[in-house]
XYZ file of C-alpha atoms in Angstrom:
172
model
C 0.000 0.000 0.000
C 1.117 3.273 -1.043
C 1.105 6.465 1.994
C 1.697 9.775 1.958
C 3.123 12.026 4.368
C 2.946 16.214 3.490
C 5.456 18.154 4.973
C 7.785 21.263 3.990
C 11.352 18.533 3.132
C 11.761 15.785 1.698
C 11.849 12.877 4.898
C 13.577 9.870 3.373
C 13.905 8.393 7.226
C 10.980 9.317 9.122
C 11.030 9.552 12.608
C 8.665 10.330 15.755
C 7.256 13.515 15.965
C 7.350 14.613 19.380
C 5.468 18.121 19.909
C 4.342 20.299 22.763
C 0.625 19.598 21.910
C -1.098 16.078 21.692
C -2.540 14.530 18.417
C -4.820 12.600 17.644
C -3.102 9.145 18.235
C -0.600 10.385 20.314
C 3.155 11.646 19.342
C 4.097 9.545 16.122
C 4.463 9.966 12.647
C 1.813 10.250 10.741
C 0.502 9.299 7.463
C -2.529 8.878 4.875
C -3.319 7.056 2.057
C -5.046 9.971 0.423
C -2.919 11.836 -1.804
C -5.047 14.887 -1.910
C -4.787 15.212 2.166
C -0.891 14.550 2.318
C -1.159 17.684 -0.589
C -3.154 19.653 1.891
C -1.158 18.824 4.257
C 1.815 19.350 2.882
C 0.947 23.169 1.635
C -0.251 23.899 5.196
C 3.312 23.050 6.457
C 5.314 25.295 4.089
C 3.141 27.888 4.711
C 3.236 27.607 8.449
C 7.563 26.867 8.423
C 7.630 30.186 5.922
C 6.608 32.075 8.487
C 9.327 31.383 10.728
C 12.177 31.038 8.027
C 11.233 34.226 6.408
C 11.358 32.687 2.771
C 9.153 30.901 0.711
C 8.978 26.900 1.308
C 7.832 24.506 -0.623
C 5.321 21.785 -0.363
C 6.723 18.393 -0.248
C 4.632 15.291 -0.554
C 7.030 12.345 0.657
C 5.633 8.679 -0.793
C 6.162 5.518 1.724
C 5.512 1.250 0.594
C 3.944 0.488 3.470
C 4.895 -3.237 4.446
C 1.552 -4.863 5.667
C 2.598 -7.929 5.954
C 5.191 -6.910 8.709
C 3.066 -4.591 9.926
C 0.598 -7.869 10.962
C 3.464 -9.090 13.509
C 3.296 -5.736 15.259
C 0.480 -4.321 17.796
C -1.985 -2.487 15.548
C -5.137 -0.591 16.257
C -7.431 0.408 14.144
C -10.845 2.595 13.848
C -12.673 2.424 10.621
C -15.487 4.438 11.960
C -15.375 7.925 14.375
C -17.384 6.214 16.679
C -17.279 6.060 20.529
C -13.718 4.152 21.249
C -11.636 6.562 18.580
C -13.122 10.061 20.445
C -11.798 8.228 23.547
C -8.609 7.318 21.638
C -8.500 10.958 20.450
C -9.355 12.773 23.478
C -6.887 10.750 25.287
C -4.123 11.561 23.144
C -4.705 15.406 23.148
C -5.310 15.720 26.692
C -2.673 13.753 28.252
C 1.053 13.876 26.977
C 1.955 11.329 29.067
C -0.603 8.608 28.199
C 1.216 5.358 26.214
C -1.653 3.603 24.592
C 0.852 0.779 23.866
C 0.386 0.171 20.356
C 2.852 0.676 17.284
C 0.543 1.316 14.378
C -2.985 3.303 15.108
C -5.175 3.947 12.037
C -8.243 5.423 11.723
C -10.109 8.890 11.075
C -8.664 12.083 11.493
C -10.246 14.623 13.902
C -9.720 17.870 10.905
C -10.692 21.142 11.967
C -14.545 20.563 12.155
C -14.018 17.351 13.857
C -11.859 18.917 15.361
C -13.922 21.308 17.128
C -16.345 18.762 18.478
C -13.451 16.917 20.438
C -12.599 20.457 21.905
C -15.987 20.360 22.879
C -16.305 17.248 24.660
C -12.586 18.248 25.983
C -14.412 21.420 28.118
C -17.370 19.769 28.894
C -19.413 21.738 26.424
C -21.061 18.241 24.662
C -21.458 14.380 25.770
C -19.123 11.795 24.155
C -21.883 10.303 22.684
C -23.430 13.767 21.169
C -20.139 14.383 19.773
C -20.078 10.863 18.093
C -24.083 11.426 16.913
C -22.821 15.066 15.370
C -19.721 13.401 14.045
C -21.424 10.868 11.392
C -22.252 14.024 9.409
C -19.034 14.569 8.693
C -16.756 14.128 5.886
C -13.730 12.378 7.724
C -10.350 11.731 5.988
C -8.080 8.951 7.341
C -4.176 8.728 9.054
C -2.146 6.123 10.081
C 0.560 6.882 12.547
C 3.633 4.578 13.550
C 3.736 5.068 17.199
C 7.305 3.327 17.877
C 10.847 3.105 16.568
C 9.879 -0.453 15.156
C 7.109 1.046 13.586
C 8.678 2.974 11.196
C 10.627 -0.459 9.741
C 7.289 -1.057 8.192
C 7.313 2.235 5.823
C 9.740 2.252 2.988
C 10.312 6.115 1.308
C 10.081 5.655 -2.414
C 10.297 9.395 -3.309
C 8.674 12.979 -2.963
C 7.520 15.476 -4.958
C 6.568 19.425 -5.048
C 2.729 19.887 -4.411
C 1.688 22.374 -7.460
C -1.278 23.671 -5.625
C -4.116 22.462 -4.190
C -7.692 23.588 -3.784
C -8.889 23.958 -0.058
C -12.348 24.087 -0.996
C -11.884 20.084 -1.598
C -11.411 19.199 1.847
């Protein structure tokens, strides 16, 4: 299976992100199989590392083989659906930088700005769990895949990258 991970360089040996926020399925490094989203992605990033380097950057989509069949030998989650157990997942993740769910490959939806919002909600207390889920099957929700450990990462080979030529954010 071909992935895609957007980013401002060219990663040839990808690594784990560690940041001062948490994501989605914790500090890793992520992935999609959507081209159009790594695209997105990967236009965000330049635009957002421009800022601080002062000069233009470009938009780098960086294409992985991921190895399934060694990924199988390896502790995998996954959550085809944004249902009860991934907003748990997710809110987990985000709100505790500490917390180790102990696997090495989570996939599943990704919690995009409108989806987003709704786990910020349930976050503060603002909406139930299982209003959030209810308000969350409305939504268009693209996927990730993130390799959560060192070993991880032997099941993604990088194949190449190339310059995003633009990409229209009305699509996503």
């Amino acid at each position: 299976m071909i992935l895609y991970h957007g980013s401002y360089t060219q990663i040839e040996n990808p690594r784990i992100i560690i940041q001062e926020k948490g994501r989605d399925f914790g500090f890793g490094f992520y992935t999609t199989s959507i081209k159009n989203q790594a695209e997105r992605w990967a236009v965000r990033s330049a635009r957002l590392r421009s800022r601080f380097t002062d000069k233009s950057e470009n938009a780098v989509i960086n294409v992985y083989e991921f190895d399934e069949d060694f990924a199988k030998l390896l502790k995998t989650k996954s959550y085809p659906n944004a249902d009860l157990d991934w907003l748990e997942m997710v809110i987990r993740c985000r709100s505790d930088l500490n917390f180790k769910h102990g696997f090495d490959i989570v996939s599943g939806k990704i919690a995009n700005d409108n989806v987003g919002e709704t786990v910020e909600y349930v976050l503060a207390g603002i909406m139930r769990k299982e209003d959030a889920v209810e308000r969350l099957r409305f939504e268009k929700i693209n996927d990730q895949i993130c390799f959560c450990t060192e070993e991880s990462l032997k099941a993604v080979t990088f194949k190449s990258s190339y310059i995003a030529k633009s990409v229209n954010w009305r699509e996503f």
